[in-house]
């Protein structure tokens, strides 16, 4: 049992944000088990697994290698430690690439259904982007209806998943020098599914045993995600729901309402949640909420579904991955609606301690103990309305004595799509390049990724972002990193006060924050496009630019392709959590050193965010000198 001062201390140890700390305290008082308790119960975690030296790929195993060079040095099949570590990495990375890309495929399928008039509630929102992307695909746009164009584009994008063409159209957006490196090393992605399937083939017993060959395919698979599946998810979502524009909204658990029906939209894919946003505007449902004693309907987002909704519609965001159980523990959530990815299977148990209903919506992601309301494009708006009705019906079950909503939400500015950043600069990246050449801005770093219970929630993201902006390095963010910085007040123009003089002047001039929210995790593709455009303007490769990437608190398999497509595209990337590769010196050396000779970038592992900032600054300075600036 914790005393109240112990609870406070424990909460401060777990999370950086005050609102999170308050609800962690409440969860402890209420006896709710969260990821932090489960993480503690897992200690000590398996050292073999952490080093990546355990192979469970076939029925002759599990096998494990002595990490100190003794025996056993090989698995039953004869695989050595380099094979096992690299194969495990490729396996995990492919899972992540599949998750992003399958999400992308679903968005394209709905674009097709929308074009064919079969999708309820959807329309083609951004016709300008539709035409621009269609032209990249060689699809004629003159004199054609947007539905006709969208149909051809959706079919063109669906073809990217196979391998008939042998290349991914969107990867053509990369600068020539970057593409030449991919060609030279045989890592140009051919098709999204193809690379993932080939990865699955290679990790089968008795296929690829050469760690260099395995890691090159990991790069190819990651590129198929970043410049393929994820980029398709981003662009198609923009076409269907609008390309984000700067807007203001709110973040943290204080976005939940004391007197409205709270619906938390959690997961990754905006397809259903965008319909829920529409449904919540239905006058009959609004009236129904009032009849049930509520003052209205309050939608809030969580994780990347939340980021999608924040970016386009300004829906407040309640939190990132470690907040999903905390949101329920406020006692104020009528419904948590989930699609897929990063959903803790524990949430029905947490919800069972309160009145919250958890609604699962994807055939791919059913969770026992939840209410299943299947999403399909044909009935999306009707389903969305049913979900809102279910939440309203649950409002009278809320027990006000068990509700605690913490403090005030933090104001945030979001919506920085690549298009809008460019527009803010006057249509080209020249002003940014000039500021970089003049040294006003030293470089740009993308901070991305998750929370991990091993690190105080948000501490890695926020500390790193503060360190970088102090050093005149502009920060762009996605995913849970962006939510962390939102909660900490860094997504506001006023945060430029904490930036170095050069960056501060640029932010003040443009009225932008020094940390730009560019979207969800699939929207890391926006960062790739931005880097590509800057590189093209300078006539160099992405690997020549003073750029960096960081994932200080990553946990997800999806973070592996993200980091790897950053590095394979030329962006030096620092991980705050060690990947499971330390069992093989050869794999470690290749990823942290050897790649520099290929892409002029590599991975680094540095758990201390201040030291991570040193590494990133050093790399940015190295690239600046090489450019002669
Ligand atoms: O795709 S940052 S915890 S929510 S995996 Fe998940 Fe990681 Fe958050 Fe979004 Ni990305």
XYZ file of C-alpha atoms and ligand atoms in Angstrom:
639
model
C 0.000 0.000 0.000
C 1.237 3.476 -0.883
C 0.918 6.419 1.525
C -0.247 9.656 -0.095
C 3.302 11.052 -0.234
C 4.493 7.765 -1.728
C 1.771 8.029 -4.363
C 2.895 11.528 -5.288
C 6.499 10.393 -5.510
C 5.593 7.356 -7.577
C 3.483 9.463 -9.938
C 6.333 11.952 -10.385
C 8.683 9.090 -11.121
C 6.370 7.699 -13.818
C 5.375 10.802 -15.767
C 6.534 14.335 -16.502
C 3.148 15.936 -17.099
C 1.224 17.197 -14.057
C -2.145 16.060 -15.359
C -0.754 12.573 -15.967
C 0.790 12.518 -12.496
C -2.551 13.400 -10.928
C -4.352 10.547 -12.652
C -1.528 8.083 -12.029
C -2.116 8.932 -8.369
C -5.839 8.333 -8.763
C -5.236 5.043 -10.575
C -3.010 3.873 -7.711
C -5.635 4.930 -5.168
C -8.340 3.137 -7.165
C -6.182 -0.013 -7.330
C -5.987 0.050 -11.132
C -3.247 -1.945 -12.769
C -1.488 -0.029 -15.531
C 1.474 -0.637 -17.849
C 3.798 0.621 -15.109
C 2.681 -2.120 -12.674
C 2.904 -4.762 -15.389
C 6.347 -3.520 -16.426
C 7.557 -3.827 -12.825
C 6.178 -7.377 -12.652
C 8.207 -8.316 -15.736
C 11.526 -7.385 -14.117
C 14.136 -8.618 -14.653
C 13.358 -9.030 -18.340
C 15.058 -11.802 -20.286
C 18.627 -10.770 -21.089
C 18.837 -13.114 -24.072
C 15.735 -11.546 -25.565
C 17.022 -8.031 -24.935
C 20.270 -8.794 -26.754
C 18.387 -10.371 -29.663
C 20.261 -13.699 -29.342
C 17.187 -15.880 -28.855
C 15.700 -17.485 -31.973
C 12.179 -18.847 -31.785
C 11.617 -19.028 -35.531
C 11.239 -22.781 -35.908
C 10.254 -25.854 -33.946
C 13.837 -27.007 -33.398
C 14.116 -23.992 -31.077
C 13.870 -21.875 -29.104
C 17.656 -21.593 -29.331
C 19.861 -19.031 -27.693
C 23.457 -18.048 -28.125
C 25.884 -17.389 -25.305
C 26.325 -13.616 -25.552
C 29.822 -13.849 -24.033
C 31.289 -15.887 -26.858
C 31.007 -19.282 -25.148
C 28.776 -22.198 -26.011
C 26.242 -22.585 -27.472
C 27.534 -20.383 -30.256
C 25.009 -21.652 -32.831
C 21.355 -22.597 -32.956
C 20.316 -26.178 -33.801
C 20.255 -25.244 -37.499
C 23.737 -23.771 -37.249
C 22.692 -20.107 -37.373
C 25.288 -17.932 -35.674
C 24.661 -14.884 -33.551
C 24.882 -12.438 -36.484
C 22.258 -14.376 -38.412
C 19.958 -14.660 -35.429
C 20.210 -11.016 -34.361
C 19.793 -9.608 -37.878
C 16.958 -12.004 -38.684
C 15.091 -11.049 -35.517
C 15.516 -7.401 -36.405
C 14.205 -7.923 -39.940
C 11.265 -9.857 -38.534
C 10.291 -7.081 -36.079
C 10.865 -4.348 -38.624
C 8.645 -6.076 -41.174
C 5.831 -6.283 -38.642
C 6.071 -2.532 -38.204
C 6.201 -1.895 -41.948
C 3.166 -4.153 -42.422
C 1.197 -2.251 -39.771
C 1.798 1.143 -41.374
C 1.261 -0.125 -44.873
C -1.890 -2.102 -44.201
C -3.317 1.039 -42.632
C -2.363 2.852 -45.851
C -4.073 0.212 -47.965
C -7.341 0.644 -46.046
C -7.325 4.372 -46.708
C -6.789 3.769 -50.446
C -9.618 1.246 -50.480
C -11.948 3.837 -48.980
C -10.749 6.399 -51.538
C -11.759 3.916 -54.230
C -15.137 3.272 -52.619
C -15.656 7.022 -52.269
C -14.865 7.492 -55.958
C -17.381 4.766 -56.800
C -20.038 6.364 -54.604
C -20.145 3.405 -52.239
C -18.761 5.027 -49.086
C -21.219 6.609 -46.669
C -20.301 10.064 -45.418
C -17.014 10.409 -47.318
C -16.128 12.873 -50.034
C -13.020 13.980 -51.831
C -12.000 16.932 -49.754
C -8.703 18.087 -51.217
C -9.146 18.168 -54.961
C -5.939 20.119 -55.500
C -3.854 17.438 -53.771
C -5.776 14.709 -55.590
C -4.793 16.235 -58.920
C -1.202 16.862 -57.901
C -0.665 13.263 -56.768
C -2.584 11.894 -59.766
C -0.228 13.760 -62.080
C 2.747 12.120 -60.358
C 1.133 8.816 -61.274
C 0.754 9.931 -64.874
C -3.030 10.089 -64.565
C -4.735 12.685 -66.757
C -6.759 15.272 -64.844
C -7.945 17.774 -67.463
C -11.696 17.876 -67.912
C -12.268 14.866 -65.658
C -14.438 14.622 -62.562
C -12.626 14.287 -59.240
C -14.287 10.897 -58.759
C -12.857 9.602 -62.048
C -9.402 10.833 -61.159
C -9.660 9.399 -57.642
C -10.649 6.011 -59.001
C -7.580 5.849 -61.246
C -5.343 7.104 -58.484
C -6.673 4.568 -55.959
C -6.078 1.758 -58.449
C -2.602 3.108 -59.153
C -1.836 3.186 -55.440
C -3.204 -0.303 -54.845
C -0.794 -1.496 -57.521
C 2.082 -0.204 -55.343
C 1.452 -3.038 -52.928
C 2.284 -5.689 -55.524
C 5.400 -5.856 -57.619
C 4.387 -5.689 -61.243
C 5.982 -2.302 -61.914
C 9.125 -3.029 -59.913
C 9.260 0.400 -58.272
C 7.136 2.555 -55.982
C 5.956 5.744 -57.627
C 6.181 7.865 -54.494
C 9.821 6.892 -53.916
C 10.468 8.866 -57.102
C 10.000 11.935 -54.914
C 13.459 11.324 -53.430
C 16.371 13.335 -54.804
C 18.456 11.684 -57.545
C 21.540 11.328 -55.373
C 19.578 9.462 -52.698
C 17.926 7.222 -55.289
C 21.317 6.483 -56.845
C 22.533 5.142 -53.477
C 19.479 2.890 -53.256
C 20.127 1.607 -56.766
C 23.817 1.018 -56.090
C 23.094 -1.082 -53.016
C 20.039 -2.807 -54.450
C 17.603 -1.416 -51.886
C 15.184 0.525 -54.095
C 11.773 -0.645 -52.890
C 9.882 -2.575 -55.586
C 6.482 -3.062 -53.989
C 5.188 -2.674 -50.444
C 3.810 -6.157 -49.893
C 6.599 -7.659 -51.932
C 9.340 -6.436 -49.600
C 7.433 -7.533 -46.512
C 6.688 -10.984 -47.946
C 10.284 -11.356 -49.049
C 11.390 -10.432 -45.533
C 9.134 -13.157 -44.131
C 10.679 -15.586 -46.619
C 14.213 -14.612 -45.693
C 13.684 -15.109 -41.949
C 12.485 -18.684 -42.498
C 15.003 -21.289 -41.350
C 17.591 -21.995 -43.953
C 17.074 -18.974 -46.185
C 19.137 -15.812 -45.602
C 22.071 -16.351 -43.240
C 24.240 -13.400 -44.281
C 23.666 -10.554 -41.819
C 24.705 -7.863 -44.311
C 22.265 -9.190 -46.881
C 19.543 -9.421 -44.237
C 20.108 -5.852 -43.062
C 20.102 -4.500 -46.619
C 16.706 -6.082 -47.085
C 15.598 -4.491 -43.815
C 16.481 -1.135 -45.376
C 14.560 -1.957 -48.518
C 11.507 -3.036 -46.514
C 11.699 0.126 -44.416
C 11.936 2.298 -47.557
C 8.828 0.550 -48.905
C 7.066 1.669 -45.741
C 8.304 5.266 -45.550
C 8.175 6.125 -49.249
C 5.285 3.701 -49.886
C 2.743 2.507 -47.335
C 3.078 5.405 -44.918
C 3.278 8.027 -47.653
C 0.160 6.584 -49.273
C -1.630 6.660 -45.890
C -0.730 10.320 -45.459
C -1.553 11.505 -48.953
C -4.785 9.559 -49.274
C -5.959 10.763 -45.864
C -5.228 14.331 -46.970
C -7.238 13.810 -50.161
C -10.196 12.387 -48.239
C -10.158 14.607 -45.153
C -8.084 17.644 -46.075
C -4.418 18.551 -45.908
C -3.748 19.899 -42.411
C -3.376 23.627 -41.890
C -2.074 25.345 -38.750
C -4.696 25.548 -36.017
C -4.895 25.711 -32.257
C -6.389 23.218 -29.867
C -5.718 21.618 -26.490
C -3.788 18.717 -25.016
C -3.595 16.513 -21.896
C -6.131 14.615 -19.792
C -7.707 17.931 -18.815
C -9.377 17.927 -22.248
C -11.955 15.509 -20.816
C -15.125 17.247 -19.737
C -16.854 17.153 -16.355
C -20.315 17.613 -17.791
C -20.291 16.393 -21.383
C -20.338 12.906 -22.849
C -16.651 12.039 -23.292
C -15.661 9.880 -26.241
C -11.972 8.985 -26.624
C -10.872 8.104 -30.169
C -7.780 5.934 -29.985
C -5.622 4.064 -32.483
C -4.254 5.075 -35.855
C -6.580 5.167 -38.799
C -8.711 8.279 -39.325
C -11.303 6.471 -41.448
C -13.926 5.850 -38.762
C -12.902 8.581 -36.338
C -13.419 11.272 -39.000
C -16.982 9.954 -39.367
C -17.407 10.120 -35.593
C -16.404 13.776 -35.755
C -19.189 14.274 -38.327
C -21.661 12.228 -36.293
C -21.019 14.285 -33.156
C -22.337 17.324 -35.049
C -25.682 15.640 -35.688
C -28.365 17.892 -34.112
C -30.463 14.896 -33.009
C -27.516 13.361 -31.195
C -26.637 16.683 -29.587
C -30.222 16.957 -28.375
C -30.149 13.367 -27.171
C -27.030 14.074 -25.077
C -28.849 16.947 -23.379
C -31.908 14.780 -22.754
C -29.596 12.360 -20.962
C -28.402 15.122 -18.640
C -25.113 16.018 -20.340
C -24.153 19.479 -21.595
C -23.030 18.102 -24.952
C -20.613 15.691 -26.630
C -16.877 16.017 -26.092
C -14.606 14.174 -28.499
C -10.945 13.811 -27.642
C -8.183 11.941 -29.417
C -5.463 9.618 -28.239
C -2.277 8.389 -29.890
C -2.146 8.682 -33.670
C -5.880 8.630 -34.385
C -5.831 11.598 -32.044
C -3.014 13.204 -34.022
C -4.938 12.764 -37.275
C -8.010 14.440 -35.774
C -6.008 17.195 -34.101
C -4.138 18.006 -37.318
C -7.217 18.290 -39.513
C -10.140 19.149 -37.254
C -8.566 20.618 -34.128
C -10.058 17.879 -31.943
C -8.275 18.137 -28.544
C -5.829 15.371 -27.733
C -6.030 13.666 -24.352
C -2.682 11.940 -24.482
C -0.204 9.459 -25.831
C 0.169 5.726 -25.430
C 0.696 5.541 -21.676
C -2.399 7.707 -21.205
C -4.911 5.178 -22.528
C -5.481 3.534 -19.159
C -5.206 6.864 -17.347
C -7.980 8.395 -19.456
C -10.306 5.619 -18.313
C -9.101 6.028 -14.723
C -10.445 9.601 -14.693
C -13.830 7.905 -14.370
C -15.185 10.338 -16.959
C -14.975 8.404 -20.217
C -18.279 7.116 -21.592
C -16.697 5.350 -24.562
C -13.220 4.620 -25.812
C -13.374 3.801 -29.505
C -10.369 2.004 -30.936
C -9.270 0.959 -34.398
C -5.846 -0.670 -34.253
C -2.200 -0.498 -33.201
C -0.913 0.565 -29.801
C -4.172 -0.433 -28.075
C -3.385 -2.160 -24.796
C -5.377 -5.404 -24.564
C -5.758 -4.446 -20.897
C -8.178 -1.591 -21.487
C -11.404 -3.610 -21.139
C -10.178 -4.664 -17.676
C -9.462 -1.034 -16.767
C -12.822 -0.015 -18.194
C -14.473 -2.743 -16.111
C -13.486 -0.806 -12.977
C -15.484 2.209 -14.159
C -18.484 2.678 -16.436
C -16.462 3.083 -19.653
C -17.429 1.086 -22.727
C -14.620 0.067 -25.039
C -15.689 -0.221 -28.659
C -13.555 -2.195 -31.097
C -14.197 -1.532 -34.764
C -11.735 -3.440 -36.936
C -11.997 -7.038 -38.077
C -8.233 -7.136 -37.616
C -8.235 -5.998 -34.008
C -10.832 -7.629 -31.805
C -10.272 -7.511 -28.045
C -12.177 -9.773 -25.654
C -14.403 -7.849 -23.275
C -15.185 -5.022 -25.679
C -18.253 -4.110 -27.663
C -17.579 -4.824 -31.342
C -19.125 -2.456 -33.903
C -17.604 -3.220 -37.235
C -16.368 -0.427 -39.419
C -17.055 -0.581 -43.108
C -16.996 2.303 -45.541
C -20.546 1.552 -46.791
C -22.043 2.169 -43.357
C -19.364 4.304 -41.688
C -21.483 7.308 -40.816
C -24.354 5.183 -39.483
C -21.929 3.173 -37.350
C -20.352 6.390 -36.115
C -23.782 7.664 -35.041
C -24.540 4.388 -33.273
C -21.272 4.679 -31.382
C -22.078 8.210 -30.256
C -25.538 7.059 -29.177
C -23.989 4.224 -27.164
C -21.707 6.725 -25.419
C -24.635 9.042 -24.648
C -26.667 6.124 -23.268
C -23.750 5.394 -20.968
C -23.542 8.936 -19.571
C -26.093 8.373 -16.756
C -23.905 5.478 -15.554
C -21.049 7.856 -14.756
C -20.439 8.026 -11.008
C -19.523 11.646 -10.232
C -17.909 10.559 -6.956
C -15.305 8.586 -8.891
C -14.528 11.309 -11.428
C -11.356 13.369 -11.343
C -10.352 15.490 -14.289
C -6.985 17.088 -13.833
C -6.109 20.773 -14.085
C -6.252 22.762 -17.224
C -5.501 21.534 -20.714
C -2.442 22.971 -22.458
C -2.947 25.024 -25.587
C -1.244 23.614 -28.675
C -0.645 24.674 -32.258
C -0.670 21.821 -34.758
C -1.404 21.195 -38.429
C 2.046 21.662 -39.962
C 1.798 19.608 -43.119
C 4.710 19.875 -45.533
C 2.529 21.934 -47.876
C 1.679 24.446 -45.145
C 5.275 24.794 -43.944
C 6.303 25.535 -47.506
C 3.425 27.963 -47.936
C 4.377 29.774 -44.710
C 7.871 30.198 -46.149
C 6.460 31.818 -49.275
C 6.139 28.808 -51.563
C 9.719 27.499 -51.545
C 12.222 26.304 -48.978
C 14.643 29.053 -49.948
C 14.032 31.151 -46.791
C 14.657 28.066 -44.609
C 17.782 27.244 -46.587
C 18.970 30.857 -46.255
C 18.394 30.723 -42.488
C 20.348 27.462 -42.321
C 23.181 28.839 -44.456
C 23.319 31.978 -42.307
C 23.498 29.775 -39.204
C 20.318 31.280 -37.745
C 18.944 27.755 -37.822
C 21.663 25.126 -37.573
C 19.594 22.255 -38.817
C 16.379 20.307 -38.357
C 15.698 17.246 -36.207
C 12.617 15.024 -36.339
C 11.691 13.665 -32.917
C 9.294 10.759 -33.284
C 7.942 7.693 -31.565
C 6.319 6.425 -28.453
C 6.432 6.314 -24.663
C 8.156 3.446 -22.904
C 7.539 2.570 -19.249
C 11.300 2.306 -18.741
C 11.535 6.096 -19.172
C 9.602 8.715 -17.249
C 6.717 9.397 -19.618
C 7.540 12.264 -22.032
C 10.842 13.109 -20.324
C 12.967 11.933 -23.259
C 10.953 13.819 -25.876
C 10.574 17.052 -23.958
C 14.169 17.219 -22.698
C 15.579 16.514 -26.137
C 13.299 19.046 -27.837
C 14.217 21.756 -25.313
C 17.922 21.031 -25.725
C 17.739 21.173 -29.498
C 15.777 24.386 -29.807
C 18.181 26.028 -27.343
C 20.917 25.133 -29.834
C 19.015 26.760 -32.756
C 17.911 23.443 -34.172
C 14.342 23.443 -35.465
C 12.349 20.422 -34.270
C 9.631 18.673 -36.262
C 7.588 15.973 -34.583
C 5.013 13.270 -35.081
C 3.302 10.547 -33.062
C 3.504 10.362 -29.297
C 6.579 12.615 -29.279
C 4.448 15.461 -30.625
C 1.767 14.815 -28.017
C 4.424 14.825 -25.277
C 5.694 18.212 -26.413
C 2.124 19.449 -26.739
C 1.437 18.607 -23.107
C 4.663 20.392 -22.155
C 3.725 23.633 -23.931
C 6.382 23.379 -26.634
C 3.905 23.442 -29.528
C 3.221 27.122 -29.000
C 4.828 30.176 -30.614
C 5.644 31.385 -27.065
C 7.903 28.359 -26.622
C 10.350 30.177 -28.892
C 11.392 32.022 -25.725
C 13.337 28.877 -24.859
C 15.018 28.741 -28.263
C 18.408 30.115 -29.256
C 18.420 33.671 -30.640
C 18.470 32.643 -34.314
C 15.632 30.156 -34.157
C 13.652 32.440 -31.890
C 13.866 35.266 -34.425
C 12.655 32.994 -37.246
C 9.765 31.650 -35.126
C 8.738 35.136 -34.065
C 8.848 36.358 -37.634
C 6.632 33.538 -38.862
C 4.509 33.231 -35.690
C 5.273 29.522 -35.411
C 6.412 27.291 -32.552
C 10.026 26.049 -32.486
C 8.610 22.508 -32.361
C 6.297 21.774 -35.283
C 3.615 19.081 -35.055
C 3.623 17.318 -38.415
C 1.131 14.580 -37.599
C 0.800 10.903 -36.843
C 3.477 8.241 -37.265
C 2.597 7.539 -40.901
C 3.095 11.286 -41.368
C 6.818 10.852 -40.922
C 6.450 10.647 -44.675
C 5.798 14.409 -44.556
C 9.284 14.811 -43.078
C 10.737 12.716 -45.923
C 8.996 14.874 -48.519
C 10.186 18.057 -46.848
C 13.768 16.764 -46.701
C 13.549 15.707 -50.300
C 12.330 19.112 -51.454
C 15.081 20.931 -49.565
C 17.708 18.549 -50.978
C 16.407 19.027 -54.521
C 16.462 22.788 -54.122
C 20.145 22.501 -53.187
C 20.942 19.813 -55.736
C 22.207 17.363 -53.097
C 21.043 14.118 -51.474
C 19.087 13.887 -48.225
C 22.231 12.449 -46.628
C 24.038 15.748 -47.247
C 21.550 17.869 -45.306
C 22.060 19.000 -41.687
C 19.221 16.817 -40.479
C 18.751 14.347 -37.677
C 16.147 12.004 -36.291
C 15.474 10.732 -32.788
C 13.161 8.268 -31.090
C 13.900 8.823 -27.399
C 11.116 6.654 -25.957
C 10.268 4.198 -28.723
C 8.730 0.801 -28.010
C 6.825 -0.209 -31.153
C 7.915 -2.483 -34.002
C 6.727 0.400 -36.214
C 9.549 2.559 -34.880
C 12.059 0.165 -36.462
C 11.114 0.842 -40.087
C 10.742 4.542 -39.283
C 14.279 4.760 -37.898
C 15.579 2.576 -40.709
C 13.951 4.521 -43.546
C 15.283 7.710 -41.989
C 18.798 6.240 -41.957
C 18.434 4.619 -45.399
C 17.316 7.999 -46.740
C 20.366 9.667 -45.191
C 19.139 10.909 -41.805
C 21.319 10.130 -38.765
C 19.003 8.753 -36.064
C 19.464 8.442 -32.300
C 17.460 5.850 -30.372
C 16.806 6.310 -26.661
C 15.922 2.666 -26.054
C 18.501 0.102 -27.221
C 17.177 -2.112 -30.012
C 17.612 -5.867 -29.521
C 20.867 -6.047 -31.481
C 23.564 -5.775 -28.842
C 24.199 -9.524 -28.927
C 25.959 -9.195 -32.294
C 28.951 -6.868 -32.579
C 28.827 -7.176 -36.345
C 25.189 -6.091 -36.585
C 25.776 -3.290 -34.114
C 28.837 -2.041 -35.963
C 27.149 -2.121 -39.321
C 24.135 -0.147 -38.098
C 26.072 2.395 -36.043
C 29.201 2.778 -38.197
C 29.172 0.764 -41.411
C 26.122 2.483 -42.853
C 27.922 5.808 -42.833
C 29.839 4.587 -45.874
C 26.563 3.833 -47.648
C 23.992 6.484 -46.774
C 26.245 9.012 -44.980
C 24.151 8.373 -41.876
C 23.769 5.737 -39.203
C 22.020 4.820 -35.983
C 23.241 5.795 -32.526
C 21.889 4.648 -29.186
C 21.859 7.176 -26.361
C 19.340 6.983 -23.515
C 20.320 10.373 -22.050
C 18.416 13.027 -24.065
C 20.988 15.746 -23.357
C 23.771 13.551 -24.688
C 21.511 12.636 -27.604
C 21.260 16.369 -28.372
C 25.079 16.546 -28.331
C 25.272 13.713 -30.853
C 22.675 15.293 -33.116
C 24.340 18.686 -32.957
C 27.707 17.132 -33.760
C 26.234 15.364 -36.780
C 24.515 18.547 -37.944
C 27.809 20.439 -37.645
C 29.597 17.699 -39.579
C 27.090 17.976 -42.417
C 27.185 21.765 -42.350
C 30.971 21.725 -42.733
C 30.755 19.248 -45.591
C 28.347 21.632 -47.324
C 30.792 24.463 -46.686
C 28.442 26.394 -44.393
O 2.161 5.135 -34.480
S 4.289 6.882 -31.527
S 3.107 4.549 -29.316
S 0.660 5.755 -31.114
S 3.805 3.536 -32.497
Fe 2.041 3.981 -31.062
Fe 4.493 4.803 -30.910
Fe 2.563 6.355 -30.207
Fe 1.199 6.061 -33.194
Ni 3.698 5.603 -33.494
